[in-house]
Amino acid sequence: MGRTQSYDRDDVVRAARGVFWEQGYEGAPLPELERVTGLNRSSIYHAFGSKRGLFDAAVESYLDEIIRPRLSPLVADEVAPGALEEYLHGLRAALRQPSSLPASSGCLLVNTAAAPIGRDEAVAHVVAGYRAELRAAFGRGVAARRPDLDVAQVATIADACTGLVVSAFALARVDAAGAADSVGTAIALVTGSPQP
């Protein structure tokens, strides 16, 4: 007879997600994952198959609990004209707070893309999917905010904003102020006015 699960899977994944977010997949030692999750190595392997299985679960929870809720106003049936500005202002404010995870650790998926595990085909597919989600959401936000623009202009601004946000996440750990400035440039592009 198998043992009864005596832990909350979501809590375990969230705890591991914090370690992966701050230290990366390769930098996250199993003893630290054991410590934060409260599970021993055999329990982690039993529940997730491997450290990689735990990482994959952490990435999925990052998308479902952090990324997609923040993008939800931009993928709603009707997108408010200020939805993208609100998203970008919120991100810039987080980057200006040294204690926030975006300022101290950037983005779990952007960090992953730059790490050795980013070369893994399945991981690369998830990262590319994340970028596509971001770009699609930004396209809808630009279209709602700037009805004066044609489709090509909306696409250009959405592409530029996506690049600026991704670069902000890549910079956050070493230059949070520069990362916040990148997001400010995205705001200026969206509004069609100088950076606030």
Coordinates of C-alpha atoms in Angstrom, one line a residue:
M1 CA 0.0 0.0 0.0
G2 CA 1.4 3.4 -0.9
R3 CA 1.9 6.2 1.5
T4 CA -0.6 9.0 1.8
Q5 CA 0.6 12.4 0.5
S6 CA 1.1 14.6 3.6
Y7 CA 2.0 17.9 1.9
D8 CA 0.4 20.5 -0.3
R9 CA 1.8 20.0 -3.8
D10 CA 1.1 23.7 -4.8
D11 CA 3.0 24.9 -1.7
V12 CA 5.9 22.7 -2.5
V13 CA 6.0 23.9 -6.1
R14 CA 5.8 27.5 -5.0
A15 CA 8.7 27.1 -2.5
A16 CA 10.8 25.4 -5.2
R17 CA 9.9 28.1 -7.7
G18 CA 11.4 30.8 -5.4
V19 CA 14.7 28.9 -5.4
F20 CA 14.7 28.3 -9.1
W21 CA 13.8 32.0 -9.7
E22 CA 16.6 33.3 -7.6
Q23 CA 19.3 30.7 -8.3
G24 CA 18.3 29.2 -11.7
Y25 CA 17.9 25.5 -12.4
E26 CA 21.6 24.7 -12.4
G27 CA 22.3 26.8 -9.3
A28 CA 19.5 25.3 -7.2
P29 CA 21.1 22.6 -5.0
L30 CA 18.9 19.6 -4.0
P31 CA 19.6 20.2 -0.3
E32 CA 18.2 23.8 -0.6
L33 CA 15.1 22.4 -2.5
E34 CA 14.7 19.9 0.3
R35 CA 15.0 22.6 2.9
V36 CA 12.4 25.0 1.4
T37 CA 9.9 22.3 0.3
G38 CA 10.2 20.3 3.5
L39 CA 10.5 17.1 1.4
N40 CA 13.5 14.8 1.4
R41 CA 15.1 13.9 -1.9
S42 CA 13.2 10.6 -2.3
S43 CA 9.9 12.4 -1.8
I44 CA 10.8 15.0 -4.4
Y45 CA 11.7 12.3 -6.8
H46 CA 8.6 10.3 -6.0
A47 CA 6.3 13.3 -6.4
F48 CA 8.0 14.9 -9.5
G49 CA 10.2 12.3 -11.0
S50 CA 13.4 14.4 -10.7
K51 CA 14.7 17.8 -10.0
R52 CA 13.8 18.6 -13.6
G53 CA 10.2 17.5 -13.0
L54 CA 10.1 19.9 -10.0
F55 CA 11.5 22.6 -12.2
D56 CA 8.9 22.0 -14.9
A57 CA 6.2 22.2 -12.3
A58 CA 7.7 25.4 -11.0
V59 CA 7.7 27.0 -14.4
E60 CA 4.1 26.0 -15.0
S61 CA 3.1 27.5 -11.7
Y62 CA 5.1 30.7 -12.6
L63 CA 3.1 31.0 -15.8
D64 CA -0.3 30.2 -14.2
E65 CA 0.1 32.2 -10.9
I66 CA 2.4 35.1 -11.8
I67 CA 2.4 35.8 -15.6
R68 CA -1.1 35.0 -16.8
P69 CA -2.9 36.8 -14.0
R70 CA -0.9 39.9 -14.8
L71 CA -1.7 39.6 -18.5
S72 CA -5.4 38.8 -18.0
P73 CA -6.6 42.3 -18.5
L74 CA -4.8 42.3 -21.9
V75 CA -6.4 39.0 -23.0
A76 CA -9.9 39.7 -21.8
D77 CA -12.8 39.7 -24.3
E78 CA -12.7 43.5 -24.2
V79 CA -9.4 45.2 -23.4
A80 CA -9.5 48.5 -21.7
P81 CA -7.6 51.3 -23.4
G82 CA -5.3 51.8 -20.3
A83 CA -4.7 48.1 -19.7
L84 CA -1.2 47.9 -21.2
E85 CA -0.1 51.2 -19.6
E86 CA -1.3 49.8 -16.2
Y87 CA 0.7 46.6 -16.8
L88 CA 3.8 48.5 -17.7
H89 CA 3.5 51.0 -14.9
G90 CA 3.1 48.1 -12.4
L91 CA 6.2 46.4 -13.8
R92 CA 8.2 49.6 -13.7
A93 CA 7.2 50.2 -10.1
A94 CA 8.2 46.7 -9.2
L95 CA 11.6 47.1 -10.8
R96 CA 12.1 50.3 -8.8
Q97 CA 11.5 48.3 -5.5
P98 CA 14.8 46.6 -4.7
S99 CA 13.1 44.0 -2.5
S100 CA 10.7 42.9 -5.2
L101 CA 11.4 39.6 -7.1
P102 CA 11.3 41.3 -10.5
A103 CA 14.0 43.7 -9.3
S104 CA 16.2 41.2 -7.5
S105 CA 15.7 38.2 -9.7
G106 CA 14.2 39.3 -13.1
C107 CA 11.9 36.9 -14.8
L108 CA 12.2 33.1 -14.2
L109 CA 11.7 32.4 -17.9
V110 CA 14.1 35.1 -19.2
N111 CA 16.7 33.8 -16.8
T112 CA 16.1 30.3 -17.9
A113 CA 16.5 31.3 -21.6
A114 CA 20.0 32.5 -20.8
A115 CA 21.0 29.5 -18.8
P116 CA 22.3 26.1 -20.0
I117 CA 18.9 24.5 -19.5
G118 CA 17.5 27.0 -22.0
R119 CA 19.1 24.8 -24.8
D120 CA 16.8 22.0 -23.9
E121 CA 14.1 21.7 -26.6
A122 CA 11.2 21.4 -24.2
V123 CA 12.4 24.4 -22.2
A124 CA 13.1 26.4 -25.3
H125 CA 9.5 25.7 -26.4
V126 CA 8.0 27.0 -23.1
V127 CA 10.2 30.1 -23.2
A128 CA 9.2 30.8 -26.9
G129 CA 5.5 30.3 -25.9
Y130 CA 5.9 32.7 -23.0
R131 CA 7.3 35.4 -25.4
A132 CA 4.5 34.7 -27.8
E133 CA 1.9 35.1 -25.0
L134 CA 3.5 38.4 -24.0
R135 CA 3.6 39.7 -27.6
A136 CA 0.0 38.7 -28.3
A137 CA -1.2 40.4 -25.1
F138 CA 0.8 43.5 -25.8
G139 CA -0.6 43.6 -29.4
R140 CA -4.1 43.7 -27.9
G141 CA -3.1 46.4 -25.4
V142 CA -1.6 48.6 -28.1
A143 CA -4.6 48.2 -30.4
A144 CA -7.0 49.1 -27.5
R145 CA -4.9 52.2 -26.5
R146 CA -4.1 53.4 -30.0
P147 CA -7.1 53.0 -32.3
D148 CA -5.5 55.6 -34.5
L149 CA -2.8 53.2 -35.7
D150 CA -3.0 50.7 -38.5
V151 CA -2.3 47.0 -38.0
A152 CA 1.4 47.3 -39.1
Q153 CA 2.0 50.1 -36.6
V154 CA 0.3 48.2 -33.8
A155 CA 2.5 45.2 -34.6
T156 CA 5.7 47.3 -34.6
I157 CA 4.9 48.9 -31.2
A158 CA 3.9 45.6 -29.7
D159 CA 7.1 44.0 -30.9
A160 CA 9.2 46.8 -29.5
C161 CA 7.4 46.7 -26.2
T162 CA 7.9 43.0 -26.0
G163 CA 11.6 43.4 -26.6
L164 CA 11.9 46.2 -24.1
V165 CA 10.2 44.2 -21.4
V166 CA 12.3 41.1 -22.1
S167 CA 15.4 43.2 -22.0
A168 CA 14.3 44.9 -18.7
F169 CA 13.9 41.4 -17.2
A170 CA 17.4 40.4 -18.4
L171 CA 18.9 43.6 -17.0
A172 CA 17.0 43.6 -13.7
R173 CA 19.5 41.7 -11.6
V174 CA 22.4 44.0 -12.6
D175 CA 20.8 47.3 -13.4
A176 CA 17.3 47.6 -12.0
A177 CA 17.2 51.4 -12.8
G178 CA 18.1 50.7 -16.4
A179 CA 15.5 48.0 -16.5
A180 CA 12.9 50.4 -15.2
D181 CA 14.0 52.9 -17.9
S182 CA 13.4 50.3 -20.6
V183 CA 9.9 49.8 -19.4
G184 CA 9.5 53.6 -19.4
T185 CA 10.4 53.6 -23.0
A186 CA 7.8 51.0 -23.7
I187 CA 5.2 53.2 -21.9
A188 CA 6.3 56.2 -24.2
L189 CA 5.8 54.0 -27.3
V190 CA 2.4 52.9 -26.2
T191 CA 1.1 56.4 -25.3
G192 CA 2.9 58.2 -28.1
S193 CA 4.3 60.7 -25.7
P194 CA 7.6 61.3 -24.0
Q195 CA 8.7 58.9 -21.2
P196 CA 7.0 60.0 -17.9

